[in-house]
mmCIF file of N, CA, C and O in Angstrom:
data_model
loop_
_atom_site.group_PDB
_atom_site.id
_atom_site.type_symbol
_atom_site.label_atom_id
_atom_site.label_comp_id
_atom_site.label_asym_id
_atom_site.label_seq_id
_atom_site.Cartn_x
_atom_site.Cartn_y
_atom_site.Cartn_z
ATOM 1 N N MET A 1 -42.147 39.929 -37.035
ATOM 2 C CA MET A 1 -42.009 39.927 -38.564
ATOM 3 C C MET A 1 -41.251 38.766 -38.969
ATOM 4 O O MET A 1 -40.235 38.514 -38.416
ATOM 5 N N LEU A 2 -41.763 38.163 -39.963
ATOM 6 C CA LEU A 2 -40.876 37.167 -40.622
ATOM 7 C C LEU A 2 -39.614 37.556 -41.268
ATOM 8 O O LEU A 2 -39.690 38.757 -41.961
ATOM 9 N N SER A 3 -38.564 36.803 -41.295
ATOM 10 C CA SER A 3 -37.446 37.314 -42.109
ATOM 11 C C SER A 3 -37.895 36.857 -43.558
ATOM 12 O O SER A 3 -38.457 36.011 -43.762
ATOM 13 N N TRP A 4 -37.634 37.377 -44.371
ATOM 14 C CA TRP A 4 -37.898 37.971 -45.699
ATOM 15 C C TRP A 4 -39.369 37.802 -46.099
ATOM 16 O O TRP A 4 -39.773 36.916 -46.713
ATOM 17 N N LEU A 5 -40.013 38.852 -45.753
ATOM 18 C CA LEU A 5 -41.360 39.157 -46.092
ATOM 19 C C LEU A 5 -41.465 40.632 -46.352
ATOM 20 O O LEU A 5 -41.173 41.501 -45.824
ATOM 21 N N GLN A 6 -42.102 40.739 -47.596
ATOM 22 C CA GLN A 6 -42.418 42.221 -48.045
ATOM 23 C C GLN A 6 -43.923 42.221 -48.211
ATOM 24 O O GLN A 6 -44.649 41.441 -48.553
ATOM 25 N N ILE A 7 -44.516 43.336 -47.600
ATOM 26 C CA ILE A 7 -45.974 43.626 -47.568
ATOM 27 C C ILE A 7 -46.220 44.832 -48.585
ATOM 28 O O ILE A 7 -45.724 45.870 -48.336
ATOM 29 N N LEU A 8 -47.144 44.582 -49.552
ATOM 30 C CA LEU A 8 -47.464 45.677 -50.464
ATOM 31 C C LEU A 8 -49.002 45.868 -50.253
ATOM 32 O O LEU A 8 -49.803 44.823 -50.312
ATOM 33 N N HIS A 9 -49.363 47.082 -50.028
ATOM 34 C CA HIS A 9 -50.835 47.443 -49.745
ATOM 35 C C HIS A 9 -51.343 48.187 -50.974
ATOM 36 O O HIS A 9 -50.776 49.164 -51.479
ATOM 37 N N GLY A 10 -52.479 47.609 -51.414
ATOM 38 C CA GLY A 10 -53.218 48.303 -52.556
ATOM 39 C C GLY A 10 -54.135 49.224 -52.072
ATOM 40 O O GLY A 10 -54.293 49.587 -50.884
ATOM 41 N N HIS A 11 -55.122 49.666 -52.873
ATOM 42 C CA HIS A 11 -56.015 50.746 -52.354
ATOM 43 C C HIS A 11 -57.245 50.209 -51.599
ATOM 44 O O HIS A 11 -58.048 50.887 -50.996
ATOM 45 N N GLN A 12 -57.339 48.862 -51.458
ATOM 46 C CA GLN A 12 -58.144 48.104 -50.631
ATOM 47 C C GLN A 12 -57.534 47.014 -49.745
ATOM 48 O O GLN A 12 -56.359 46.600 -50.273
ATOM 49 N N LYS A 13 -58.013 46.557 -48.651
ATOM 50 C CA LYS A 13 -57.270 45.755 -47.818
ATOM 51 C C LYS A 13 -57.432 44.347 -48.460
ATOM 52 O O LYS A 13 -56.637 43.372 -48.126
ATOM 53 N N TRP A 14 -58.479 44.067 -49.159
ATOM 54 C CA TRP A 14 -58.718 42.675 -49.625
ATOM 55 C C TRP A 14 -58.731 42.520 -51.221
ATOM 56 O O TRP A 14 -58.857 43.654 -51.712
ATOM 57 N N PRO A 15 -58.532 41.512 -51.797
ATOM 58 C CA PRO A 15 -58.193 40.269 -51.202
ATOM 59 C C PRO A 15 -56.869 40.178 -50.624
ATOM 60 O O PRO A 15 -55.941 41.002 -50.988
ATOM 61 N N SER A 16 -56.588 39.409 -49.638
ATOM 62 C CA SER A 16 -55.307 39.123 -48.954
ATOM 63 C C SER A 16 -54.641 37.943 -49.595
ATOM 64 O O SER A 16 -55.194 36.902 -49.588
ATOM 65 N N THR A 17 -53.371 38.256 -50.132
ATOM 66 C CA THR A 17 -52.762 37.112 -50.901
ATOM 67 C C THR A 17 -51.345 36.900 -50.362
ATOM 68 O O THR A 17 -50.549 37.919 -50.210
ATOM 69 N N VAL A 18 -50.996 35.593 -50.122
ATOM 70 C CA VAL A 18 -49.629 35.294 -49.994
ATOM 71 C C VAL A 18 -48.975 34.714 -51.162
ATOM 72 O O VAL A 18 -49.607 33.773 -51.747
ATOM 73 N N ILE A 19 -47.946 35.184 -51.616
ATOM 74 C CA ILE A 19 -47.249 34.647 -52.762
ATOM 75 C C ILE A 19 -45.862 34.253 -52.222
ATOM 76 O O ILE A 19 -45.015 35.064 -51.714
ATOM 77 N N ALA A 20 -45.528 33.095 -52.165
ATOM 78 C CA ALA A 20 -44.260 32.470 -51.620
ATOM 79 C C ALA A 20 -43.543 31.930 -52.752
ATOM 80 O O ALA A 20 -43.861 31.407 -53.761
ATOM 81 N N TRP A 21 -42.098 31.851 -52.418
ATOM 82 C CA TRP A 21 -41.225 31.357 -53.448
ATOM 83 C C TRP A 21 -40.052 30.760 -52.634
ATOM 84 O O TRP A 21 -39.830 31.052 -51.540
ATOM 85 N N LEU A 22 -39.215 30.075 -53.307
ATOM 86 C CA LEU A 22 -38.070 29.331 -52.603
ATOM 87 C C LEU A 22 -38.444 28.482 -51.536
ATOM 88 O O LEU A 22 -37.814 28.368 -50.477
ATOM 89 N N THR A 23 -39.575 27.722 -51.674
ATOM 90 C CA THR A 23 -39.852 26.704 -50.728
ATOM 91 C C THR A 23 -38.901 25.680 -50.840
ATOM 92 O O THR A 23 -38.650 25.001 -49.784
ATOM 93 N N HIS A 24 -38.185 25.431 -51.936
ATOM 94 C CA HIS A 24 -37.063 24.561 -51.993
ATOM 95 C C HIS A 24 -36.051 25.383 -52.592
ATOM 96 O O HIS A 24 -36.132 26.130 -53.681
ATOM 97 N N GLY A 25 -34.879 25.335 -52.062
ATOM 98 C CA GLY A 25 -33.793 26.237 -52.626
ATOM 99 C C GLY A 25 -33.221 25.975 -53.931
ATOM 100 O O GLY A 25 -32.543 26.911 -54.523
ATOM 101 N N ASN A 26 -33.550 24.838 -54.477
ATOM 102 C CA ASN A 26 -33.046 24.549 -55.810
ATOM 103 C C ASN A 26 -34.096 24.845 -56.900
ATOM 104 O O ASN A 26 -34.044 24.354 -58.005
ATOM 105 N N GLU A 27 -35.107 25.568 -56.493
ATOM 106 C CA GLU A 27 -36.194 25.986 -57.437
ATOM 107 C C GLU A 27 -36.300 27.475 -57.593
ATOM 108 O O GLU A 27 -37.116 28.103 -56.998
ATOM 109 N N PRO A 28 -35.297 28.087 -58.174
ATOM 110 C CA PRO A 28 -35.223 29.550 -58.193
ATOM 111 C C PRO A 28 -36.149 30.384 -59.171
ATOM 112 O O PRO A 28 -36.217 31.557 -59.129
ATOM 113 N N VAL A 29 -36.871 29.645 -60.019
ATOM 114 C CA VAL A 29 -37.716 30.386 -60.941
ATOM 115 C C VAL A 29 -38.719 31.490 -60.331
ATOM 116 O O VAL A 29 -39.059 32.473 -60.823
ATOM 117 N N GLY A 30 -39.258 30.971 -59.125
ATOM 118 C CA GLY A 30 -40.126 31.805 -58.278
ATOM 119 C C GLY A 30 -39.528 33.242 -58.094
ATOM 120 O O GLY A 30 -40.349 34.241 -58.048
ATOM 121 N N LYS A 31 -38.317 33.254 -57.756
ATOM 122 C CA LYS A 31 -37.649 34.518 -57.338
ATOM 123 C C LYS A 31 -37.714 35.466 -58.524
ATOM 124 O O LYS A 31 -37.941 36.598 -58.328
ATOM 125 N N HIS A 32 -37.501 34.942 -59.724
ATOM 126 C CA HIS A 32 -37.565 35.805 -60.961
ATOM 127 C C HIS A 32 -39.020 36.435 -61.088
ATOM 128 O O HIS A 32 -39.113 37.671 -61.401
ATOM 129 N N VAL A 33 -39.995 35.524 -60.868
ATOM 130 C CA VAL A 33 -41.368 35.964 -61.051
ATOM 131 C C VAL A 33 -41.630 36.929 -60.093
ATOM 132 O O VAL A 33 -42.337 38.030 -60.351
ATOM 133 N N ILE A 34 -41.392 36.809 -58.821
ATOM 134 C CA ILE A 34 -41.662 37.737 -57.683
ATOM 135 C C ILE A 34 -40.859 39.032 -57.931
ATOM 136 O O ILE A 34 -41.552 40.146 -57.768
ATOM 137 N N ASP A 35 -39.660 38.972 -58.292
ATOM 138 C CA ASP A 35 -38.931 40.297 -58.625
ATOM 139 C C ASP A 35 -39.590 41.048 -59.641
ATOM 140 O O ASP A 35 -39.829 42.370 -59.463
ATOM 141 N N ALA A 36 -40.162 40.495 -60.630
ATOM 142 C CA ALA A 36 -40.859 41.154 -61.834
ATOM 143 C C ALA A 36 -42.172 41.744 -61.260
ATOM 144 O O ALA A 36 -42.526 42.848 -61.518
ATOM 145 N N LEU A 37 -42.931 40.945 -60.495
ATOM 146 C CA LEU A 37 -44.291 41.340 -59.919
ATOM 147 C C LEU A 37 -43.968 42.447 -58.892
ATOM 148 O O LEU A 37 -44.737 43.459 -58.926
ATOM 149 N N ALA A 38 -43.072 42.386 -58.113
ATOM 150 C CA ALA A 38 -42.890 43.478 -57.248
ATOM 151 C C ALA A 38 -42.487 44.782 -57.873
ATOM 152 O O ALA A 38 -42.948 45.870 -57.524
ATOM 153 N N GLN A 39 -41.605 44.608 -58.868
ATOM 154 C CA GLN A 39 -41.149 45.760 -59.583
ATOM 155 C C GLN A 39 -42.457 46.497 -60.266
ATOM 156 O O GLN A 39 -42.566 47.728 -60.186
ATOM 157 N N ASP A 40 -43.229 45.713 -60.899
ATOM 158 C CA ASP A 40 -44.503 46.221 -61.569
ATOM 159 C C ASP A 40 -45.295 46.860 -60.458
ATOM 160 O O ASP A 40 -45.928 47.915 -60.775
ATOM 161 N N LEU A 41 -45.677 46.165 -59.408
ATOM 162 C CA LEU A 41 -46.578 46.788 -58.547
ATOM 163 C C LEU A 41 -45.967 48.015 -57.817
ATOM 164 O O LEU A 41 -46.735 48.998 -57.497
ATOM 165 N N ASN A 42 -44.603 48.116 -57.563
ATOM 166 C CA ASN A 42 -43.991 49.380 -57.028
ATOM 167 C C ASN A 42 -44.206 50.399 -58.090
ATOM 168 O O ASN A 42 -44.405 51.605 -57.699
ATOM 169 N N ILE A 43 -44.036 50.107 -59.345
ATOM 170 C CA ILE A 43 -44.171 51.126 -60.352
ATOM 171 C C ILE A 43 -45.531 51.672 -60.418
ATOM 172 O O ILE A 43 -45.895 52.867 -60.673
ATOM 173 N N ARG A 44 -46.505 50.809 -60.235
ATOM 174 C CA ARG A 44 -47.981 51.183 -60.247
ATOM 175 C C ARG A 44 -48.379 52.041 -58.926
ATOM 176 O O ARG A 44 -49.451 52.531 -58.812
ATOM 177 N N ASN A 45 -47.398 51.983 -57.960
ATOM 178 C CA ASN A 45 -47.567 52.991 -56.797
ATOM 179 C C ASN A 45 -48.866 52.746 -56.071
ATOM 180 O O ASN A 45 -49.627 53.603 -55.860
ATOM 181 N N GLY A 46 -49.138 51.310 -55.744
ATOM 182 C CA GLY A 46 -50.349 51.081 -54.990
ATOM 183 C C GLY A 46 -51.590 50.976 -55.713
ATOM 184 O O GLY A 46 -52.641 50.919 -55.229
ATOM 185 N N GLN A 47 -51.526 51.038 -57.096
ATOM 186 C CA GLN A 47 -52.757 50.992 -57.964
ATOM 187 C C GLN A 47 -53.185 49.611 -58.166
ATOM 188 O O GLN A 47 -53.253 49.153 -59.327
ATOM 189 N N PHE A 48 -53.367 48.911 -57.093
ATOM 190 C CA PHE A 48 -53.844 47.554 -57.213
ATOM 191 C C PHE A 48 -54.777 47.296 -56.136
ATOM 192 O O PHE A 48 -54.820 48.100 -55.196
ATOM 193 N N THR A 49 -55.638 46.204 -56.071
ATOM 194 C CA THR A 49 -56.537 45.928 -55.097
ATOM 195 C C THR A 49 -55.928 44.814 -54.153
ATOM 196 O O THR A 49 -55.597 43.814 -54.634
ATOM 197 N N GLY A 50 -56.049 45.019 -52.933
ATOM 198 C CA GLY A 50 -55.717 44.037 -51.865
ATOM 199 C C GLY A 50 -54.356 44.229 -51.227
ATOM 200 O O GLY A 50 -53.746 45.255 -51.329
ATOM 201 N N THR A 51 -54.015 43.272 -50.479
ATOM 202 C CA THR A 51 -52.732 43.160 -49.581
ATOM 203 C C THR A 51 -51.927 42.023 -50.111
ATOM 204 O O THR A 51 -52.336 40.825 -50.221
ATOM 205 N N LEU A 52 -50.717 42.288 -50.551
ATOM 206 C CA LEU A 52 -49.854 41.154 -50.940
ATOM 207 C C LEU A 52 -48.758 40.876 -49.959
ATOM 208 O O LEU A 52 -48.021 41.874 -49.578
ATOM 209 N N TYR A 53 -48.672 39.670 -49.537
ATOM 210 C CA TYR A 53 -47.520 39.331 -48.770
ATOM 211 C C TYR A 53 -46.622 38.496 -49.608
ATOM 212 O O TYR A 53 -46.824 37.385 -50.092
ATOM 213 N N LEU A 54 -45.440 39.097 -49.806
ATOM 214 C CA LEU A 54 -44.430 38.356 -50.675
ATOM 215 C C LEU A 54 -43.447 37.717 -49.806
ATOM 216 O O LEU A 54 -42.624 38.530 -49.011
ATOM 217 N N LEU A 55 -43.509 36.501 -49.730
ATOM 218 C CA LEU A 55 -42.666 35.707 -48.732
ATOM 219 C C LEU A 55 -41.724 34.681 -49.347
ATOM 220 O O LEU A 55 -42.052 33.779 -50.084
ATOM 221 N N GLU A 56 -40.387 35.052 -49.103
ATOM 222 C CA GLU A 56 -39.372 34.157 -49.516
ATOM 223 C C GLU A 56 -39.203 33.198 -48.411
ATOM 224 O O GLU A 56 -38.810 33.453 -47.249
ATOM 225 N N VAL A 57 -39.624 31.932 -48.739
ATOM 226 C CA VAL A 57 -39.512 30.993 -47.645
ATOM 227 C C VAL A 57 -38.283 30.664 -46.957
ATOM 228 O O VAL A 57 -38.094 30.668 -45.840
ATOM 229 N N ASN A 58 -37.179 30.612 -47.679
ATOM 230 C CA ASN A 58 -35.885 30.458 -47.105
ATOM 231 C C ASN A 58 -34.712 30.871 -48.114
ATOM 232 O O ASN A 58 -34.412 30.138 -48.900
ATOM 233 N N GLN A 59 -34.090 31.955 -47.707
ATOM 234 C CA GLN A 59 -32.950 32.489 -48.408
ATOM 235 C C GLN A 59 -31.769 31.470 -48.136
ATOM 236 O O GLN A 59 -30.883 31.426 -49.061
ATOM 237 N N GLU A 60 -31.704 30.922 -47.104
ATOM 238 C CA GLU A 60 -30.425 30.023 -46.670
ATOM 239 C C GLU A 60 -30.333 28.782 -47.681
ATOM 240 O O GLU A 60 -29.464 28.524 -48.163
ATOM 241 N N TRP A 61 -31.488 28.241 -47.946
ATOM 242 C CA TRP A 61 -31.520 27.218 -49.038
ATOM 243 C C TRP A 61 -31.015 27.699 -50.315
ATOM 244 O O TRP A 61 -30.235 26.961 -51.100
ATOM 245 N N HIS A 62 -31.454 28.819 -50.737
ATOM 246 C CA HIS A 62 -31.143 29.401 -52.162
ATOM 247 C C HIS A 62 -29.648 29.672 -52.174
ATOM 248 O O HIS A 62 -28.996 29.439 -53.133
ATOM 249 N N LYS A 63 -29.131 30.232 -51.008
ATOM 250 C CA LYS A 63 -27.626 30.635 -50.969
ATOM 251 C C LYS A 63 -26.857 29.308 -51.112
ATOM 252 O O LYS A 63 -25.772 29.257 -51.921
ATOM 253 N N ARG A 64 -27.318 28.194 -50.518
ATOM 254 C CA ARG A 64 -26.708 26.938 -50.642
ATOM 255 C C ARG A 64 -26.999 26.137 -51.983
ATOM 256 O O ARG A 64 -26.342 25.099 -52.217
ATOM 257 N N SER A 65 -28.090 26.533 -52.581
ATOM 258 C CA SER A 65 -28.555 25.918 -53.863
ATOM 259 C C SER A 65 -28.803 24.403 -53.581
ATOM 260 O O SER A 65 -28.470 23.480 -54.321
ATOM 261 N N VAL A 66 -29.572 24.236 -52.449
ATOM 262 C CA VAL A 66 -30.058 22.882 -52.039
ATOM 263 C C VAL A 66 -31.540 22.844 -51.902
ATOM 264 O O VAL A 66 -32.072 23.971 -51.595
ATOM 265 N N ARG A 67 -32.096 21.792 -52.174
ATOM 266 C CA ARG A 67 -33.651 21.553 -51.941
ATOM 267 C C ARG A 67 -34.026 21.911 -50.463
ATOM 268 O O ARG A 67 -35.027 22.450 -50.283
ATOM 269 N N SER A 68 -33.354 21.192 -49.726
ATOM 270 C CA SER A 68 -33.643 21.336 -48.200
ATOM 271 C C SER A 68 -32.490 21.056 -47.286
ATOM 272 O O SER A 68 -31.427 20.686 -47.799
ATOM 273 N N ILE A 69 -32.623 21.162 -46.067
ATOM 274 C CA ILE A 69 -31.468 20.946 -45.096
ATOM 275 C C ILE A 69 -31.801 19.687 -44.235
ATOM 276 O O ILE A 69 -30.908 18.803 -44.275
ATOM 277 N N ASP A 70 -32.934 19.591 -43.650
ATOM 278 C CA ASP A 70 -33.241 18.415 -42.927
ATOM 279 C C ASP A 70 -34.279 17.598 -43.421
ATOM 280 O O ASP A 70 -34.320 16.365 -43.589
ATOM 281 N N THR A 71 -35.411 18.250 -43.854
ATOM 282 C CA THR A 71 -36.571 17.471 -44.509
ATOM 283 C C THR A 71 -37.146 18.359 -45.558
ATOM 284 O O THR A 71 -36.827 19.501 -45.723
ATOM 285 N N ASP A 72 -38.063 17.797 -46.296
ATOM 286 C CA ASP A 72 -38.821 18.466 -47.342
ATOM 287 C C ASP A 72 -39.802 19.547 -46.608
ATOM 288 O O ASP A 72 -40.425 19.276 -45.742
ATOM 289 N N MET A 73 -39.610 20.838 -47.151
ATOM 290 C CA MET A 73 -40.440 21.898 -46.584
ATOM 291 C C MET A 73 -41.871 21.559 -46.501
ATOM 292 O O MET A 73 -42.563 21.944 -45.627
ATOM 293 N N ASN A 74 -42.396 21.105 -47.769
ATOM 294 C CA ASN A 74 -43.777 20.861 -47.760
ATOM 295 C C ASN A 74 -44.383 19.810 -46.712
ATOM 296 O O ASN A 74 -45.534 20.022 -46.383
ATOM 297 N N ARG A 75 -43.525 19.108 -46.245
ATOM 298 C CA ARG A 75 -43.919 18.101 -45.149
ATOM 299 C C ARG A 75 -43.606 18.725 -43.620
ATOM 300 O O ARG A 75 -43.975 17.943 -42.742
ATOM 301 N N SER A 76 -43.175 19.823 -43.724
ATOM 302 C CA SER A 76 -42.736 20.485 -42.414
ATOM 303 C C SER A 76 -43.917 21.230 -41.637
ATOM 304 O O SER A 76 -43.799 21.566 -40.542
ATOM 305 N N PHE A 77 -45.055 21.339 -42.492
ATOM 306 C CA PHE A 77 -46.178 22.136 -41.797
ATOM 307 C C PHE A 77 -47.103 21.125 -40.996
ATOM 308 O O PHE A 77 -48.168 21.516 -40.611
ATOM 309 N N SER A 78 -46.722 19.774 -40.950
ATOM 310 C CA SER A 78 -47.706 18.921 -40.408
ATOM 311 C C SER A 78 -47.757 18.934 -38.839
ATOM 312 O O SER A 78 -48.698 18.343 -38.312
ATOM 313 N N GLY A 79 -46.947 19.608 -38.268
ATOM 314 C CA GLY A 79 -46.942 19.817 -36.798
ATOM 315 C C GLY A 79 -45.722 18.958 -36.144
ATOM 316 O O GLY A 79 -45.647 19.009 -34.862
ATOM 317 N N GLU A 80 -44.973 18.182 -36.903
ATOM 318 C CA GLU A 80 -43.882 17.518 -36.250
ATOM 319 C C GLU A 80 -42.716 18.457 -36.267
ATOM 320 O O GLU A 80 -42.074 18.612 -37.379
ATOM 321 N N TRP A 81 -42.517 19.079 -35.179
ATOM 322 C CA TRP A 81 -41.606 20.290 -35.054
ATOM 323 C C TRP A 81 -40.105 19.924 -34.834
ATOM 324 O O TRP A 81 -39.716 20.195 -33.590
ATOM 325 N N THR A 82 -39.510 19.345 -35.685
ATOM 326 C CA THR A 82 -38.089 19.024 -35.544
ATOM 327 C C THR A 82 -37.291 19.430 -36.754
ATOM 328 O O THR A 82 -37.874 19.259 -37.896
ATOM 329 N N GLY A 83 -36.081 19.957 -36.658
ATOM 330 C CA GLY A 83 -35.308 20.240 -37.691
ATOM 331 C C GLY A 83 -35.501 21.709 -38.188
ATOM 332 O O GLY A 83 -36.326 22.414 -37.817
ATOM 333 N N TYR A 84 -34.595 22.038 -39.121
ATOM 334 C CA TYR A 84 -34.577 23.442 -39.724
ATOM 335 C C TYR A 84 -35.802 23.823 -40.366
ATOM 336 O O TYR A 84 -36.297 24.987 -40.145
ATOM 337 N N GLU A 85 -36.238 23.019 -41.267
ATOM 338 C CA GLU A 85 -37.565 23.477 -42.122
ATOM 339 C C GLU A 85 -38.718 23.416 -41.094
ATOM 340 O O GLU A 85 -39.487 24.362 -41.378
ATOM 341 N N ALA A 86 -38.817 22.734 -40.154
ATOM 342 C CA ALA A 86 -39.973 22.697 -39.186
ATOM 343 C C ALA A 86 -39.891 24.040 -38.447
ATOM 344 O O ALA A 86 -40.951 24.607 -38.123
ATOM 345 N N THR A 87 -38.736 24.408 -38.087
ATOM 346 C CA THR A 87 -38.608 25.724 -37.306
ATOM 347 C C THR A 87 -39.060 26.996 -38.202
ATOM 348 O O THR A 87 -39.822 27.681 -37.699
ATOM 349 N N ARG A 88 -38.736 26.921 -39.458
ATOM 350 C CA ARG A 88 -39.229 27.874 -40.334
ATOM 351 C C ARG A 88 -40.679 27.753 -40.648
ATOM 352 O O ARG A 88 -41.455 28.774 -40.611
ATOM 353 N N ALA A 89 -41.244 26.597 -40.754
ATOM 354 C CA ALA A 89 -42.638 26.356 -41.021
ATOM 355 C C ALA A 89 -43.467 26.810 -39.708
ATOM 356 O O ALA A 89 -44.448 27.639 -39.884
ATOM 357 N N ARG A 90 -42.881 26.756 -38.551
ATOM 358 C CA ARG A 90 -43.535 27.229 -37.359
ATOM 359 C C ARG A 90 -43.596 28.850 -37.394
ATOM 360 O O ARG A 90 -44.615 29.386 -37.016
ATOM 361 N N GLU A 91 -42.454 29.405 -37.809
ATOM 362 C CA GLU A 91 -42.370 30.891 -37.808
ATOM 363 C C GLU A 91 -43.462 31.266 -38.800
ATOM 364 O O GLU A 91 -44.244 32.396 -38.530
ATOM 365 N N ILE A 92 -43.583 30.690 -39.949
ATOM 366 C CA ILE A 92 -44.587 31.117 -40.926
ATOM 367 C C ILE A 92 -46.101 30.912 -40.464
ATOM 368 O O ILE A 92 -46.817 31.898 -40.560
ATOM 369 N N ILE A 93 -46.285 29.771 -39.888
ATOM 370 C CA ILE A 93 -47.680 29.525 -39.362
ATOM 371 C C ILE A 93 -47.945 30.535 -38.276
ATOM 372 O O ILE A 93 -49.074 31.133 -38.253
ATOM 373 N N ASN A 94 -47.052 30.818 -37.351
ATOM 374 C CA ASN A 94 -47.239 31.757 -36.228
ATOM 375 C C ASN A 94 -47.563 33.152 -36.753
ATOM 376 O O ASN A 94 -48.428 33.791 -36.200
ATOM 377 N N TYR A 95 -46.801 33.706 -37.834
ATOM 378 C CA TYR A 95 -47.050 34.933 -38.363
ATOM 379 C C TYR A 95 -48.372 35.140 -38.981
ATOM 380 O O TYR A 95 -49.067 36.138 -38.738
ATOM 381 N N PHE A 96 -48.862 34.091 -39.712
ATOM 382 C CA PHE A 96 -49.982 34.286 -40.577
ATOM 383 C C PHE A 96 -51.235 33.700 -39.715
ATOM 384 O O PHE A 96 -52.395 33.824 -40.131
ATOM 385 N N SER A 97 -51.130 33.193 -38.587
ATOM 386 C CA SER A 97 -52.302 32.442 -37.828
ATOM 387 C C SER A 97 -53.411 33.512 -37.470
ATOM 388 O O SER A 97 -54.529 33.198 -37.418
ATOM 389 N N ASP A 98 -53.061 34.828 -37.328
ATOM 390 C CA ASP A 98 -54.150 35.805 -36.874
ATOM 391 C C ASP A 98 -54.466 36.687 -38.110
ATOM 392 O O ASP A 98 -55.257 37.754 -38.006
ATOM 393 N N LYS A 99 -54.095 36.353 -39.308
ATOM 394 C CA LYS A 99 -54.432 37.102 -40.467
ATOM 395 C C LYS A 99 -55.442 36.324 -41.432
ATOM 396 O O LYS A 99 -55.463 35.091 -41.425
ATOM 397 N N HIS A 100 -56.341 37.004 -41.918
ATOM 398 C CA HIS A 100 -57.314 36.463 -42.900
ATOM 399 C C HIS A 100 -56.566 36.530 -44.240
ATOM 400 O O HIS A 100 -56.412 37.537 -44.842
ATOM 401 N N ILE A 101 -56.258 35.313 -44.891
ATOM 402 C CA ILE A 101 -55.701 35.110 -46.183
ATOM 403 C C ILE A 101 -56.647 34.511 -47.099
ATOM 404 O O ILE A 101 -57.229 33.441 -46.802
ATOM 405 N N ASP A 102 -56.870 35.165 -48.265
ATOM 406 C CA ASP A 102 -57.807 34.750 -49.153
ATOM 407 C C ASP A 102 -57.207 33.718 -50.367
ATOM 408 O O ASP A 102 -57.798 32.786 -50.537
ATOM 409 N N TYR A 103 -55.994 34.151 -50.571
ATOM 410 C CA TYR A 103 -55.287 33.167 -51.509
ATOM 411 C C TYR A 103 -53.828 32.930 -51.120
ATOM 412 O O TYR A 103 -53.115 33.838 -50.542
ATOM 413 N N VAL A 104 -53.313 31.807 -51.566
ATOM 414 C CA VAL A 104 -51.791 31.508 -51.347
ATOM 415 C C VAL A 104 -51.336 30.845 -52.683
ATOM 416 O O VAL A 104 -51.993 29.927 -53.217
ATOM 417 N N PHE A 105 -50.235 31.516 -53.151
ATOM 418 C CA PHE A 105 -49.606 30.834 -54.297
ATOM 419 C C PHE A 105 -48.187 30.655 -54.093
ATOM 420 O O PHE A 105 -47.560 31.408 -53.363
ATOM 421 N N ASP A 106 -47.709 29.528 -54.394
ATOM 422 C CA ASP A 106 -46.322 28.958 -54.106
ATOM 423 C C ASP A 106 -45.597 28.747 -55.495
ATOM 424 O O ASP A 106 -46.035 27.913 -56.277
ATOM 425 N N PHE A 107 -44.547 29.626 -55.887
ATOM 426 C CA PHE A 107 -43.848 29.478 -56.927
ATOM 427 C C PHE A 107 -42.542 28.657 -56.709
ATOM 428 O O PHE A 107 -41.782 29.123 -55.737
#
């Protein structure tokens, strides 16, 4: 299991959606959007369709209030596996590699 991943299950398995935030630690608005979304969905008690993977890409960046540590996270999914962001990118790819994902949103 990935460190900070919350999975919410609706009354059907599909569509499967990943909602990611804090891809860059100095872009906190996504955290506010996700907090509100998660609260709303929890209040609805599973009365939604699909599976939601709520993924905080990296808490460490947010704690430090920095955009990145070694490289830009968006460029770390290319397969050049060096540095802190590349390690996190590999964890994310490995976790989702055997799952069917219909949509991905990055806030």
